Short mmCIF file of C-alpha atoms and ligand atoms in Angstrom, two decimals:
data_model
loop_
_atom_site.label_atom_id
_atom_site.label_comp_id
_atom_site.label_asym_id
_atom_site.label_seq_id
_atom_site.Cartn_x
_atom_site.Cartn_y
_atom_site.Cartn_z
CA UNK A 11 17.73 14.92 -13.75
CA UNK A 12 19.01 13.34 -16.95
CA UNK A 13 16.75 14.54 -20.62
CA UNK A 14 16.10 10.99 -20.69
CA UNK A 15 14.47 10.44 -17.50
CA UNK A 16 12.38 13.33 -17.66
CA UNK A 17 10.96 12.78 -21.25
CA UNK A 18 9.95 9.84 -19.70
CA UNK A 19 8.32 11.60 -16.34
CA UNK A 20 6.78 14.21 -18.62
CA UNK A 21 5.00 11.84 -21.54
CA UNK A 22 1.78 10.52 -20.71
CA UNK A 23 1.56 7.19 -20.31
CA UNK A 24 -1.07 4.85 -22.96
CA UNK A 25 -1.88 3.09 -20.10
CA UNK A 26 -2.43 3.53 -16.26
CA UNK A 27 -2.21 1.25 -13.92
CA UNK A 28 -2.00 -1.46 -16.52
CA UNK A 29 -5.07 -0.58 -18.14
CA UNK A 30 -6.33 0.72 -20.93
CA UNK A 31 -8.15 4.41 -20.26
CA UNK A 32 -11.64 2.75 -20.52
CA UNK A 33 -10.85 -0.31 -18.41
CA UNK A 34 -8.60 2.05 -16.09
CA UNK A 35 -12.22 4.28 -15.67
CA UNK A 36 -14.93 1.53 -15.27
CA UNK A 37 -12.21 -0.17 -12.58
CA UNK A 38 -12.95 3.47 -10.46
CA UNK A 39 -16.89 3.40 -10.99
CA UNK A 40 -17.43 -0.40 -9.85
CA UNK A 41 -15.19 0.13 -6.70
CA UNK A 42 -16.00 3.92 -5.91
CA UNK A 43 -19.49 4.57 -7.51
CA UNK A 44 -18.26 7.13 -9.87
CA UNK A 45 -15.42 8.66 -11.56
CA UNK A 46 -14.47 10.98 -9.02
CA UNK A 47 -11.52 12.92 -10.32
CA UNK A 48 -9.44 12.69 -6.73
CA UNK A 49 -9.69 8.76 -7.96
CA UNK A 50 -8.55 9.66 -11.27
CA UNK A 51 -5.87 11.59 -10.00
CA UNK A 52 -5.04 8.87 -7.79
CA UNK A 53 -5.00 6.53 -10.59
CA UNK A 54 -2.02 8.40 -12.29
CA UNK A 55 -0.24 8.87 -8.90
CA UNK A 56 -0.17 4.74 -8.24
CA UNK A 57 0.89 4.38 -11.92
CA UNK A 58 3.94 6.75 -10.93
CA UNK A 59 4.90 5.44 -8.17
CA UNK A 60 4.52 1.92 -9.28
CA UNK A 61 7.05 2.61 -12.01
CA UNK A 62 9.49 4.45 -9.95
CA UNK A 63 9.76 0.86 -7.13
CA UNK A 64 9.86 -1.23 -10.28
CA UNK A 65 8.18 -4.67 -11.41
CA UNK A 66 8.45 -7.51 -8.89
CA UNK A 67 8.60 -5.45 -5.85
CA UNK A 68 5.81 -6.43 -2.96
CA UNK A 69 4.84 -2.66 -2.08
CA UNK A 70 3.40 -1.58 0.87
CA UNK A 71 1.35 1.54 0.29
CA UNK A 72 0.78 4.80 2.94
CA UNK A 73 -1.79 7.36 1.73
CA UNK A 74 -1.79 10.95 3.62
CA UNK A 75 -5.87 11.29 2.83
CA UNK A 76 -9.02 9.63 3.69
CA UNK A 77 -10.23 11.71 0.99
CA UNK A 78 -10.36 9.25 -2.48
CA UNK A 79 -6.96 8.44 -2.31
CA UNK A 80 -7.39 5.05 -0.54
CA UNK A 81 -9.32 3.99 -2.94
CA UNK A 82 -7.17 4.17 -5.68
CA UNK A 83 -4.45 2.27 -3.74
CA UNK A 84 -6.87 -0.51 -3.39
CA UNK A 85 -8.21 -0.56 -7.05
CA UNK A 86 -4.80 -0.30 -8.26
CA UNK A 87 -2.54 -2.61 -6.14
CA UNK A 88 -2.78 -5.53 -3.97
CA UNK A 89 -2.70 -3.33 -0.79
CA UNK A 90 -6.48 -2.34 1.15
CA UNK A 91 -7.18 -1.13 4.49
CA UNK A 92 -8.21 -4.56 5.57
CA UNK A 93 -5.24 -6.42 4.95
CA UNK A 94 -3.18 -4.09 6.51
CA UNK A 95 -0.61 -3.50 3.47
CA UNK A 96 -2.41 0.83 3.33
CA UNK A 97 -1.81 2.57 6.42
CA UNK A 98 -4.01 6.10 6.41
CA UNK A 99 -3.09 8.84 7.96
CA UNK A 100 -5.48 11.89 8.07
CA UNK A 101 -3.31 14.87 6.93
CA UNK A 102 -5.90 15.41 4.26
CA UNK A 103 -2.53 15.80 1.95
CA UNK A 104 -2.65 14.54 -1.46
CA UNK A 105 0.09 12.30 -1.67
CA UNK A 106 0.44 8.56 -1.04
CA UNK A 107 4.20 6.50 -1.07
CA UNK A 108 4.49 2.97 -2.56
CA UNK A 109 7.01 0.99 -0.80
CA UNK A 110 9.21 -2.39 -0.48
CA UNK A 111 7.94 -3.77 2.83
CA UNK A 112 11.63 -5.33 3.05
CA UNK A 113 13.97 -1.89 2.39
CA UNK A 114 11.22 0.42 3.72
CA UNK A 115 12.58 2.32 0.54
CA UNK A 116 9.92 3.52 -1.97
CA UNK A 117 8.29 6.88 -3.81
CA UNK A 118 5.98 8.95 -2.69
CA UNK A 119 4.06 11.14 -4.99
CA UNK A 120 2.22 14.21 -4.36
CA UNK A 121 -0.32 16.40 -6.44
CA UNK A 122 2.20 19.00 -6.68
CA UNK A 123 0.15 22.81 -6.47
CA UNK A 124 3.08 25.15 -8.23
CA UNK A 125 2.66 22.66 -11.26
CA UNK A 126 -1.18 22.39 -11.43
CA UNK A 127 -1.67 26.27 -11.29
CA UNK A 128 -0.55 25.96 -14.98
CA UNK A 129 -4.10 23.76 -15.28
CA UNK A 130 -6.53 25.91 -14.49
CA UNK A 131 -9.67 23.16 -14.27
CA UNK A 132 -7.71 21.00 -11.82
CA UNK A 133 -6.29 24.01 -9.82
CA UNK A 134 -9.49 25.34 -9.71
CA UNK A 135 -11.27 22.29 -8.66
CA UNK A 136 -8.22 21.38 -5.89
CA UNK A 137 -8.39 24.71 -4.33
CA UNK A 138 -12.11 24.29 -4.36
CA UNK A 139 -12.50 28.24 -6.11
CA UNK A 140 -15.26 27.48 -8.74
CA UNK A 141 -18.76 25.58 -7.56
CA UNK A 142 -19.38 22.49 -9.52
CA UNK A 143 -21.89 23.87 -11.32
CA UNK A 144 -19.34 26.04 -13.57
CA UNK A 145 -17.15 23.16 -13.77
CA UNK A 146 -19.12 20.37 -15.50
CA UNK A 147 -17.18 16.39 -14.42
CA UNK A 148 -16.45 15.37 -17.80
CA UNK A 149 -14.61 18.91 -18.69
CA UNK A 150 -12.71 18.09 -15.52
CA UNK A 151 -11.75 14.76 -16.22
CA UNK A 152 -10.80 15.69 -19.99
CA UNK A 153 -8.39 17.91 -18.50
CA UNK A 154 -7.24 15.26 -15.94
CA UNK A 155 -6.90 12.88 -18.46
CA UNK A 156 -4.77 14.90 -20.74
CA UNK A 157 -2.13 16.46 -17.62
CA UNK A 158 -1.86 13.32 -16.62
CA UNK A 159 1.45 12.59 -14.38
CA UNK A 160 2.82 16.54 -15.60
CA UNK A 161 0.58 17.53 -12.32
CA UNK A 162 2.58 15.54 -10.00
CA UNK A 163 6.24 15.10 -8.04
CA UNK A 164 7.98 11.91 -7.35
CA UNK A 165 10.85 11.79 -5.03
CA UNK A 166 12.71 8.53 -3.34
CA UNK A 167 11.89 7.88 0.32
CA UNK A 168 12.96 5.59 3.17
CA UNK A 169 9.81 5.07 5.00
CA UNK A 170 10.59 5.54 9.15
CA UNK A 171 7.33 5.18 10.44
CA UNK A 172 3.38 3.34 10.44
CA UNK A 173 5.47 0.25 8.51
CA UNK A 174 4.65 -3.08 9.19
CA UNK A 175 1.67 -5.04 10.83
CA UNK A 176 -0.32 -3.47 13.98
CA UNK A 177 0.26 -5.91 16.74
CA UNK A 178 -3.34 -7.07 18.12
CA UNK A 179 -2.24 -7.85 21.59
CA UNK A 180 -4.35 -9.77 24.34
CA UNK A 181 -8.31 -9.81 24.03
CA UNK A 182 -10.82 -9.78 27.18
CA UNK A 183 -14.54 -10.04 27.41
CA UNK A 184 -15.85 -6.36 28.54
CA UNK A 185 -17.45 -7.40 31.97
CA UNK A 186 -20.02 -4.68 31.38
CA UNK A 187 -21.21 -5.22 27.81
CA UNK A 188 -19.69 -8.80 27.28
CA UNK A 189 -18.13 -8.33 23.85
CA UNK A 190 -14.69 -9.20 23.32
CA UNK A 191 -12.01 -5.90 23.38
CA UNK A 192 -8.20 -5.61 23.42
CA UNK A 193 -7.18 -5.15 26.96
CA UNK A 194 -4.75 -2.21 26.61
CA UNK A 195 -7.67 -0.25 26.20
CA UNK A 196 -8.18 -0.68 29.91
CA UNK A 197 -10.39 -2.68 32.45
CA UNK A 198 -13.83 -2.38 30.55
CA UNK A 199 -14.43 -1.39 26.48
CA UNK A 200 -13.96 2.07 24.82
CA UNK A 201 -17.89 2.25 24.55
CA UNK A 202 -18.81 0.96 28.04
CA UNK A 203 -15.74 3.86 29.03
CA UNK A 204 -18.24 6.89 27.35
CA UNK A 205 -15.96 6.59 24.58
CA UNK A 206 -18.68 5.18 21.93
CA UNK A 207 -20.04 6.49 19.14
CA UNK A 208 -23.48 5.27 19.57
CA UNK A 209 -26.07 5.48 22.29
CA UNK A 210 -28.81 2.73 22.94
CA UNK A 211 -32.11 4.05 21.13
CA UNK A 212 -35.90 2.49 20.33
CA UNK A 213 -35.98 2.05 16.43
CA UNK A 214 -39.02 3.88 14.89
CA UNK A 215 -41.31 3.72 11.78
ZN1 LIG B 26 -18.22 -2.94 27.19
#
């Protein structure tokens, strides 16, 4: 890696995201409720990887954690679980890739552990060794604020797989419960299969 490009890696940007710190943080408590610091961190790690794909790109964005990071992703960029542009994949891994939907090519970014151990408040907090009790939020978000990007990795990728729009296939009316279902899940619904996640109850109070 050229001096240059890591000077520019290392420094802190005065903006994230395109925002200035105080519009960056009241952005992450309308959307999530709170400043949650896997948010925060997830703030920095869209404003990497957004510089590393570049202005002008249409990005496509895959996020390894339910945990946080997707909402980040959607407070930050165009992309949100609805319109299909974030895939999520439950590998509770904290690390998300932006990406050109038309090269597949992109960067993902990862909280990177051998760099954070040099932070002890976010290593700490990440490894989940202190209660929250000894580590007070805005102590952890002053240090968050100040690492900034210096707790993450970047690297190039070519993205091979979840890419792209989930075809929705044929729809038929469940002949059991009569609400509409895709048909390759079989001849009746997932729920009217025992698959549910609810069972029929009489409400009380
Ligand atoms: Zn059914």
């Amino acid at each position: 890696m050229d001096p240059g490009k890591k000077g520019r890696l290392m420094r802190n940007p005065l903006t994230v995201c395109g925002k200035s710190y105080e519009e960056f943080y009241h952005a992450i408590e309308r959307f999530h409720g709170w400043k949650a610091p896997g948010v925060v961190i997830g703030g920095f790690m869209v404003d990497l990887a957004q510089e590393h794909i570049g202005p002008g790109v249409e990005a496509d964005a895959i996020v390894e954690t339910t945990h946080c990071l997707p909402d980040a992703v959607q407070i930050f960029t165009p992309c949100t679980y609805g319109n299909g542009w974030m895939k999520v994949i439950d590998w509770d891994k904290f690390a998300l890739t932006l990406y050109d939907k038309k090269t597949l090519e992109g960067a993902r970014v990862w909280l990177d552990i051998e760099k954070i151990r040099r932070f002890p408040d976010i290593y700490h907090w990440y490894m989940r060794l202190v209660p929250k009790t000894e580590l007070p939020l805005d102590v952890l978000l002053t240090s968050i604020e100040k690492t900034g990007r210096r707790m993450l990795s970047c690297a190039p990728v070519r993205v091979i797989q979840y890419q792209g729009k989930l075809k929705k296939g044929r729809i038929e009316v469940c002949f059991q419960c009569g609400e509409a279902y895709p048909a390759r899940q079989g001849d009746r619904c997932l729920s009217c299969q025992g698959k549910g996640y609810y069972e029929f109850c009489t409400l009380t109070g």
